[in-house]
Short mmCIF file of C-alpha atoms and ligand atoms in Angstrom, two decimals:
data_model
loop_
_atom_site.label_atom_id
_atom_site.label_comp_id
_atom_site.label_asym_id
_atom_site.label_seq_id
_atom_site.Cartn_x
_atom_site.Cartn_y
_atom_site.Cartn_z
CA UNK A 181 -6.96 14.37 29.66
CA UNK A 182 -4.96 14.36 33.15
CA UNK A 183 -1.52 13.08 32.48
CA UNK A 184 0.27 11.43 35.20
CA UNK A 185 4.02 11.29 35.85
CA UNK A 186 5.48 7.46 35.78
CA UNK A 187 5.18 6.69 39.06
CA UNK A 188 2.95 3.91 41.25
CA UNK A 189 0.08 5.99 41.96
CA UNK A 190 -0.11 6.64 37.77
CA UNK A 191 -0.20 2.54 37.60
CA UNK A 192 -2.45 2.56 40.31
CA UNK A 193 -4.68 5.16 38.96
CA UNK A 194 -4.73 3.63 35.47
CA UNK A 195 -5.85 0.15 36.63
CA UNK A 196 -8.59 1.75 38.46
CA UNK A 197 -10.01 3.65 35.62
CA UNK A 198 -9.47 0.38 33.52
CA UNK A 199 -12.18 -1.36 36.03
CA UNK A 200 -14.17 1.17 35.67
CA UNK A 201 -14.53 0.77 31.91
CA UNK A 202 -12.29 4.19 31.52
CA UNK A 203 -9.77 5.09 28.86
CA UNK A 204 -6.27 5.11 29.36
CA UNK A 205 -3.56 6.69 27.44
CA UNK A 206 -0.62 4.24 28.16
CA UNK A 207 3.25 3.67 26.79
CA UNK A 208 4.38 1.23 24.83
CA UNK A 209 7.93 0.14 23.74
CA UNK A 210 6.13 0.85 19.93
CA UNK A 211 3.50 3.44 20.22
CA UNK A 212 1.37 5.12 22.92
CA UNK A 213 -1.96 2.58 23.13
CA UNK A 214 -5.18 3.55 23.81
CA UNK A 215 -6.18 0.87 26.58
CA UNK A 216 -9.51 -0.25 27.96
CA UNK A 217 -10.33 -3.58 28.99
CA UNK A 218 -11.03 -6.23 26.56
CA UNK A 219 -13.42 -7.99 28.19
CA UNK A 220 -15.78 -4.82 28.69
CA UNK A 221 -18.01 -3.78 25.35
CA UNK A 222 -19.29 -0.58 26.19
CA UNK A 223 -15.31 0.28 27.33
CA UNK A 224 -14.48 -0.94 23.70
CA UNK A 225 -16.95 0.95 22.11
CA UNK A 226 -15.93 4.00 23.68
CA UNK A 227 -12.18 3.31 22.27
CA UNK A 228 -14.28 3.48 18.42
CA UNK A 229 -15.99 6.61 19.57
CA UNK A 230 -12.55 8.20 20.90
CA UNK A 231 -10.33 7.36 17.35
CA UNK A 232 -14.28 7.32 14.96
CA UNK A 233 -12.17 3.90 14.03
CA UNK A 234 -14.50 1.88 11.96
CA UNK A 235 -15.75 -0.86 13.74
CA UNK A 236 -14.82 -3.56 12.00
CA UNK A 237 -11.20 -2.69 12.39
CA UNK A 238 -10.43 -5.11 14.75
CA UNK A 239 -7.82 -4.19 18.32
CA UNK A 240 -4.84 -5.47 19.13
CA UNK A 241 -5.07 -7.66 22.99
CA UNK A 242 -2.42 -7.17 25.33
CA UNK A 243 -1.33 -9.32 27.97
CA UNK A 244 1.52 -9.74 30.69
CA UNK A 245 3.24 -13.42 29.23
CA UNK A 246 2.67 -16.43 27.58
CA UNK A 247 -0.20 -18.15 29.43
CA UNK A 248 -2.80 -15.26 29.80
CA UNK A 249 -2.48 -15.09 25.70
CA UNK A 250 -2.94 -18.85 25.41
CA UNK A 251 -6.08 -18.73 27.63
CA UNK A 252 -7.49 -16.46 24.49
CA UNK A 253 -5.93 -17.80 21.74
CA UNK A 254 -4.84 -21.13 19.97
CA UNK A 255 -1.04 -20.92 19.53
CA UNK A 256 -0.03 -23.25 17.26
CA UNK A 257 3.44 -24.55 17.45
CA UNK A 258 5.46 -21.93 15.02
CA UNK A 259 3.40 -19.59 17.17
CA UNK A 260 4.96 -20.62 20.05
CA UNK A 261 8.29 -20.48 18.98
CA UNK A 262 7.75 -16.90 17.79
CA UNK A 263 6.55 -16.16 21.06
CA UNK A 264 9.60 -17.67 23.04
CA UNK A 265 12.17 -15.38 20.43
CA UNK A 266 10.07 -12.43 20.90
CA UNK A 267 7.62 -11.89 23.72
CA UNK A 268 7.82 -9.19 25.22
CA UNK A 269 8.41 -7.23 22.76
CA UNK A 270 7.08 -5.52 19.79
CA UNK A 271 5.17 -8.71 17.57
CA UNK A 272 1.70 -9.27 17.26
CA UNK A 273 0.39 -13.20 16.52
CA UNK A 274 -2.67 -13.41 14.73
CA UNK A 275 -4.60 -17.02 15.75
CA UNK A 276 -7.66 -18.75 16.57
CA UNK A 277 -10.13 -17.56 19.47
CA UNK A 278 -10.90 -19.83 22.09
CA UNK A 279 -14.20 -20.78 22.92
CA UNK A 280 -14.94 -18.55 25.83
CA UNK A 281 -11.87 -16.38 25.90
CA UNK A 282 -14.62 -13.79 27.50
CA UNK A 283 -12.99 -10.99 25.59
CA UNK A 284 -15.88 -8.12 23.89
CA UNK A 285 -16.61 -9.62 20.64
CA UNK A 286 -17.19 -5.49 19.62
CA UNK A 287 -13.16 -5.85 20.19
CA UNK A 288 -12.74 -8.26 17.64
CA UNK A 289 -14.93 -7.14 15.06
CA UNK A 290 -16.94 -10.33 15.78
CA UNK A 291 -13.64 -12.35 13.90
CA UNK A 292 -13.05 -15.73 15.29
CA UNK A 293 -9.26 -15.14 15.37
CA UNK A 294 -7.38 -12.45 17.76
CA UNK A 295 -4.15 -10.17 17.51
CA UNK A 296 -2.48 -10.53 20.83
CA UNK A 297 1.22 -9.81 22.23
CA UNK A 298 2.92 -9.10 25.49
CA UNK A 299 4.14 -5.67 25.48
CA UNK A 300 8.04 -5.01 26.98
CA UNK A 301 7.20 -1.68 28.27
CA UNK A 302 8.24 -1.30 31.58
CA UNK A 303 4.84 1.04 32.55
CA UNK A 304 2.47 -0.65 30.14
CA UNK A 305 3.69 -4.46 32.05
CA UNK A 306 2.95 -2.67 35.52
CA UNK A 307 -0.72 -1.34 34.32
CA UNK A 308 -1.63 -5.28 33.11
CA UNK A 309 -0.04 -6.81 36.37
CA UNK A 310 -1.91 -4.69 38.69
CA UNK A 311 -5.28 -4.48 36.44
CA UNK A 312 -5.19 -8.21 35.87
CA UNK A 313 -6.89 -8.92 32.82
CA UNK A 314 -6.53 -8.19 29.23
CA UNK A 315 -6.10 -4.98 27.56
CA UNK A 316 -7.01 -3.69 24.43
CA UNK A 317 -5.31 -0.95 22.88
CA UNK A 318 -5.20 0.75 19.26
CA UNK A 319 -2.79 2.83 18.85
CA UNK A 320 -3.86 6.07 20.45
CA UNK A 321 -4.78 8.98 17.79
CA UNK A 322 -7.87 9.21 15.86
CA UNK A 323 -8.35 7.04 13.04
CA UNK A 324 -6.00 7.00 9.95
CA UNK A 325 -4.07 9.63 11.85
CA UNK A 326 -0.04 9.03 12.78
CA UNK A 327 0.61 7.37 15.52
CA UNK A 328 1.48 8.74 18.81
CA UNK A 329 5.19 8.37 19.69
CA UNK A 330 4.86 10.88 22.97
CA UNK A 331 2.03 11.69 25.49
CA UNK A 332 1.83 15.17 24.16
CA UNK A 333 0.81 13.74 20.50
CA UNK A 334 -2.04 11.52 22.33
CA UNK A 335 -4.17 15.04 23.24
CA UNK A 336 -5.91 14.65 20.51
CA UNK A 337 -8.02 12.48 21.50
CA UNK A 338 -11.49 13.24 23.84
CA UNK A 339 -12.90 11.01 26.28
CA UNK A 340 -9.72 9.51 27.83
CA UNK A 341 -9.45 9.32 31.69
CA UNK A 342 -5.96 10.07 32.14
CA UNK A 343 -2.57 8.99 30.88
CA UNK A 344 0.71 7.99 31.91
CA UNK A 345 3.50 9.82 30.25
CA UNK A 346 6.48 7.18 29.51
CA UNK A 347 8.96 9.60 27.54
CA UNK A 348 9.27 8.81 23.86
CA UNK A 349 8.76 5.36 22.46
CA UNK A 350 12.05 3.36 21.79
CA UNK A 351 10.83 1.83 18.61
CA UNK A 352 8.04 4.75 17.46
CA UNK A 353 6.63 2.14 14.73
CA UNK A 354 4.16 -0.34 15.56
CA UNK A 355 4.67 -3.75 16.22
CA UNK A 356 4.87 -6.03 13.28
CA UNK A 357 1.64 -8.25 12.47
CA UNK A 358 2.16 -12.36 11.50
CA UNK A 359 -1.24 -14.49 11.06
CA UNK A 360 -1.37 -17.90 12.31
CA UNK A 361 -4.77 -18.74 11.23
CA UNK A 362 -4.39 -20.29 8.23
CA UNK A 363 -2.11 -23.10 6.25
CA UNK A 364 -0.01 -20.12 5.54
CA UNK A 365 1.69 -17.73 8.07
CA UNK A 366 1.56 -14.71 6.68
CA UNK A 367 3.08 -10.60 7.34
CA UNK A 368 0.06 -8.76 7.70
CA UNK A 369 1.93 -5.64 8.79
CA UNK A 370 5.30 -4.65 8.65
CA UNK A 371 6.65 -2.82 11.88
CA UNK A 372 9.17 -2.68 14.81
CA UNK A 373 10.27 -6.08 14.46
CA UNK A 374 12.14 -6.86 11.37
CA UNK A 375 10.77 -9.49 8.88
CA UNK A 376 14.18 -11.01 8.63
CA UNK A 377 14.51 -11.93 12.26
CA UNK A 378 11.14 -13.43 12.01
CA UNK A 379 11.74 -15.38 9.06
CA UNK A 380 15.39 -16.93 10.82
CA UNK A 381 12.29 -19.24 12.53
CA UNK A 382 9.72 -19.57 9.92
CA UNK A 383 11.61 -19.41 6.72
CA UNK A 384 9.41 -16.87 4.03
CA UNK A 385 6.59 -15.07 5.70
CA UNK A 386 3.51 -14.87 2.87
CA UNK A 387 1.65 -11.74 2.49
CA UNK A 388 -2.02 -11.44 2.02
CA UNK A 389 -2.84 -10.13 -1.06
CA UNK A 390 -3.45 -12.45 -3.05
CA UNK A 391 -4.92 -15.14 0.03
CA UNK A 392 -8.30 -16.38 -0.63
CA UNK A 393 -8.83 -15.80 3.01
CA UNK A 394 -12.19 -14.04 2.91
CA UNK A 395 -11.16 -12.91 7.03
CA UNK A 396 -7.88 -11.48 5.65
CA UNK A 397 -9.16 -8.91 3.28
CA UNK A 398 -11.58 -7.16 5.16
CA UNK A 399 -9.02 -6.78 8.46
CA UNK A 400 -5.87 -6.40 6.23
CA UNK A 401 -4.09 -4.12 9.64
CA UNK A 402 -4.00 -0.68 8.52
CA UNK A 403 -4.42 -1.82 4.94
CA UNK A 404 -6.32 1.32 4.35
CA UNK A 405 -4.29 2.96 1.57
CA UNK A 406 -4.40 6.33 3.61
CA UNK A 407 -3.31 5.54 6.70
CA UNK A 408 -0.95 7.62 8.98
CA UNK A 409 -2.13 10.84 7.15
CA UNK A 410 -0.50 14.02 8.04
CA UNK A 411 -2.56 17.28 6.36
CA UNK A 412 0.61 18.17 4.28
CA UNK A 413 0.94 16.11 0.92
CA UNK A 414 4.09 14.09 0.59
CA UNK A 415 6.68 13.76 -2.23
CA UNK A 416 8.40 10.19 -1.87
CA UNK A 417 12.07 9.43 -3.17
CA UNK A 418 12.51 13.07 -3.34
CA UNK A 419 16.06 13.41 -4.94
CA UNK A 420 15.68 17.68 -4.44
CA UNK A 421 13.65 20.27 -2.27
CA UNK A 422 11.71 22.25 -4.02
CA UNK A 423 9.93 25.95 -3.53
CA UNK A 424 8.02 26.28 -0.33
CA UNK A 425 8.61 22.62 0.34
CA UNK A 426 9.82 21.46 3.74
CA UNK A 427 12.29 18.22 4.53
CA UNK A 428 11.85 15.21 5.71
CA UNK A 429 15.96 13.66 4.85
CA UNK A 430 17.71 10.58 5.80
CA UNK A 431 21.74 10.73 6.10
CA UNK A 432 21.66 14.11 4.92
CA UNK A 433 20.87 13.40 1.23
CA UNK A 434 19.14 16.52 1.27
CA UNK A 435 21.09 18.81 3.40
CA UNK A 436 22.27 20.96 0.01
CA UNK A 437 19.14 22.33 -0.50
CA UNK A 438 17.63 25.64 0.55
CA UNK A 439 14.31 25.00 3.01
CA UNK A 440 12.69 26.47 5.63
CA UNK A 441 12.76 23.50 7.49
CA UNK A 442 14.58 20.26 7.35
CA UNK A 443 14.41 17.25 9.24
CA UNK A 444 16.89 14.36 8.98
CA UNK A 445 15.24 10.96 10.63
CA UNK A 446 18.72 9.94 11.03
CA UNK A 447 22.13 11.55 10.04
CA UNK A 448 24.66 8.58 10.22
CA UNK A 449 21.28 6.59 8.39
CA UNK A 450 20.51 4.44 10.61
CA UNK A 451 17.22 2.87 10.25
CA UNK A 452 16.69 2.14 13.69
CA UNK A 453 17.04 5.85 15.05
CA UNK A 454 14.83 6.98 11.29
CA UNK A 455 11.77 4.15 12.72
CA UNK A 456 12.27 6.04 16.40
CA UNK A 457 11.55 9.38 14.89
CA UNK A 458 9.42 8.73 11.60
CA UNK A 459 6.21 9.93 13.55
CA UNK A 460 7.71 12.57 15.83
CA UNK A 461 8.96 14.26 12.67
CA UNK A 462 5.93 13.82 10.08
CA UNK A 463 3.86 15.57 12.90
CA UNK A 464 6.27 18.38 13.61
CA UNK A 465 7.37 19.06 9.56
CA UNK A 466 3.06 18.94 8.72
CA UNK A 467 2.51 21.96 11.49
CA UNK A 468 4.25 24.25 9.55
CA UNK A 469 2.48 24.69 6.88
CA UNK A 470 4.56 23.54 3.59
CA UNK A 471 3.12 23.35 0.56
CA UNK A 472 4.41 19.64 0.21
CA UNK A 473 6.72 17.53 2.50
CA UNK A 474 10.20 16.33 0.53
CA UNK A 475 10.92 12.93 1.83
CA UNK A 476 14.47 11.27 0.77
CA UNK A 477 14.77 8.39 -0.44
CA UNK A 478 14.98 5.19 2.41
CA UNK A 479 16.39 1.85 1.89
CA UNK A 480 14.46 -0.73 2.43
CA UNK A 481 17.08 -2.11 4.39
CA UNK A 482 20.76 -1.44 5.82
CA UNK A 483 23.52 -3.66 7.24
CA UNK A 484 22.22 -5.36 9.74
CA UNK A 485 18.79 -3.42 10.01
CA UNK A 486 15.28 -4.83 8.15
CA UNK A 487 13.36 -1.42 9.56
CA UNK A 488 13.32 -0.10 6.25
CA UNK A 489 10.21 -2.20 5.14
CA UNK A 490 8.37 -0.66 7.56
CA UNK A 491 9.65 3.09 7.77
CA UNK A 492 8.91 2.45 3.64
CA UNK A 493 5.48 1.06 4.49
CA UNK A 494 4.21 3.70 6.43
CA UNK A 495 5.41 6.92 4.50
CA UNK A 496 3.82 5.06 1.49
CA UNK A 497 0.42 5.32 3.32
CA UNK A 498 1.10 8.95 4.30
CA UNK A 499 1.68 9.79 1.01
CA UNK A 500 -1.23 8.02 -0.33
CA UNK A 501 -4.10 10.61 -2.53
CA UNK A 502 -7.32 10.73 -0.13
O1 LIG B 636 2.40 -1.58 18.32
C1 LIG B 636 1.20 -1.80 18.26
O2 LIG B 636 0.74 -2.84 17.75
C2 LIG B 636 0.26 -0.74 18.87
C3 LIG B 636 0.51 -0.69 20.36
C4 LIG B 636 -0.42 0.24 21.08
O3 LIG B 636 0.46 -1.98 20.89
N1 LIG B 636 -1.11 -1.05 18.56
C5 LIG B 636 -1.63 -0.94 17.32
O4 LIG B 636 -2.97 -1.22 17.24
O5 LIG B 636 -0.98 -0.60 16.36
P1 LIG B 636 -3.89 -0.79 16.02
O6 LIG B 636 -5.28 -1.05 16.50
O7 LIG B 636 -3.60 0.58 15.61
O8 LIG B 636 -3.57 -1.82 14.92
C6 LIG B 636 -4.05 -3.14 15.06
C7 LIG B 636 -4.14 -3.81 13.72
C8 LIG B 636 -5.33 -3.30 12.95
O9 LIG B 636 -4.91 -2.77 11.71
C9 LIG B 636 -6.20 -4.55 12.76
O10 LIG B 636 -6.74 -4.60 11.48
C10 LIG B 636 -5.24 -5.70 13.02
O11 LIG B 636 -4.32 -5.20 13.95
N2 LIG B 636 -5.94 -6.84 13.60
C11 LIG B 636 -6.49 -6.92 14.83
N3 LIG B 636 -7.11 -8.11 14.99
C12 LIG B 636 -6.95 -8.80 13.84
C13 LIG B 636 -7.35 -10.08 13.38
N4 LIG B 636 -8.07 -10.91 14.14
N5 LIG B 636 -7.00 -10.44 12.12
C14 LIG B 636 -6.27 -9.61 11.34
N6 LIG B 636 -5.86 -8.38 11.72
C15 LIG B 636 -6.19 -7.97 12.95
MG1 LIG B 637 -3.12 2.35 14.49
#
């Protein structure tokens, strides 16, 4: 995997490889993506072969504003206002297809709805305006793995053309997931975006457990109970660090206690700097071969801050048996 400096002749290059039904590796203001274009099924299929994602996990479609994700989806009104409040930025609408939206149906699982949003990324905005079309990306590490919050953590995957290296992400947590589809809109994945904000315009965001929605179940985003698995098992709520055990703290609740290693997601506990380096710091704590990751206790939400719910979310999946 060539990776470019961020510079025109990387945005160049990366449009070019899109056309070409190529993999890119590109940043996002959430996660680095895995990108190929949408409307291309044996460049989609390749994006399954690269993660060995099952395929009826469907991708999330990215395009540069409002208009290029109406001529793919239905956005009903709420939708619309979510958009407005939001876009660019790091939600993802769940709605009706179009007829004809001409994206691969391999990229949709064959669902007639669509996760779309408009990414704020600098880099990732540049790639869709000079490529032109839509672009779907997963996030980019094999399947069930953490996600990617720097280039370097994308080499893991084979079969990518190239990739643009964009620094760290600024949120490092995916962007959150609402579904329009139905009677009900509903949080299908917590993430970057805090439910409160998101509820100041809808009022209380259902969840989908529990949904007769047939559609739901099976695509339930990363509903996987292990998801985001790092190799090293983790201890949750972890008041103590134990023998052989490495650190994964928050405001120093665990900075008393003897460890080889010991990382705090955020010292003065904010949740905004722990969501920035949640997946920087799983991956660099499971190299070194603990016995068992300590993880302190995290609110589920601070002054100010709804991250929580999705920091919470995701170390919940870590830590899940498999
Ligand atoms: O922040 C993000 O969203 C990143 C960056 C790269 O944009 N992308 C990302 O994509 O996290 P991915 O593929 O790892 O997660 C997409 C999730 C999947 O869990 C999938 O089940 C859900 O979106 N999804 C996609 N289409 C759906 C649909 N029509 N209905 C319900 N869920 C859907
Ligand atoms: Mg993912």
């Amino acid at each position: 995997m060539q990776i470019l400096p961020p510079e025109p002749a990387a945005i160049r290059a990366a449009a070019r490889a899109l056309r070409e039904g190529q993999l890119v590796v590109l940043p996002t203001e959430t996660v680095y993506g895995l990108g190929a274009d949408a409307r291309n099924d044996l460049a989609i299929a390749a994006i399954y072969a690269a993660k060995g994602r099952p395929r009826f996990n469907p991708l999330i479609l990215h395009v540069t504003d409002l208009a290029a994700a109406e001529a793919i989806v239905v956005l009903p009104p709420l939708a619309l206002r979510l958009a407005e409040a939001f876009w660019p930025g790091p939600l993802t609408l769940v709605a009706p297809l179009r007829p004809n939206a001409g994206v691969s149906s391999l990229a949709l699982a064959g669902l007639t709805s669509a996760a779309i949003r408009v990414p704020a990324h600098p880099l990732m905005r540049a790639v869709l305006a000079e490529f032109g079309g839509p672009i779907a990306a997963p996030s980019a590490n094999r399947s069930g793995r953490l996600s990617p919050t720097t280039v370097e953590a994308c080499r893991e995957l084979a079969d990518v053309a190239l990739a643009i290296d964009g620094g760290p992400c600024l949120h490092g947590l995916e962007s959150t997931i609402v579904s329009l589809t139905g009677p009900f809109i509903l949080l299908l994945r917590a993430g970057a975006l805090p439910r409160e904000q998101i509820e100041a315009i809808t009022g209380p965001l259902g969840s989908p457990e529990g949904e007769s929605e047939g559609e739901l179940k099976i695509t339930a985003p990363g509903m996987l109970a292990s998801h985001y698995a790092p190799d090293t098992a983790l201890r949750l709520a972890a008041h103590d660090v134990r023998a052989g055990e490495a650190a994964l703290d928050f405001h120093g609740q665990l900075a008393g206690f003897a460890t080889r290693l010991r990382l705090d997601l955020s010292p003065a506990g904010d949740l905004t700097e722990a969501a920035a380096n949640l997946f920087a710091f799983l991956r660099t704590l499971d190299s070194m071969g603990a016995r068992c990751i300590a993880v302190a206790p995290i609110p589920d939400s601070g002054p100010g801050q709804g991250l929580g719910e999705a920091i919470n979310d995701r170390l919940r999946r870590a830590a899940a048996p498999r």
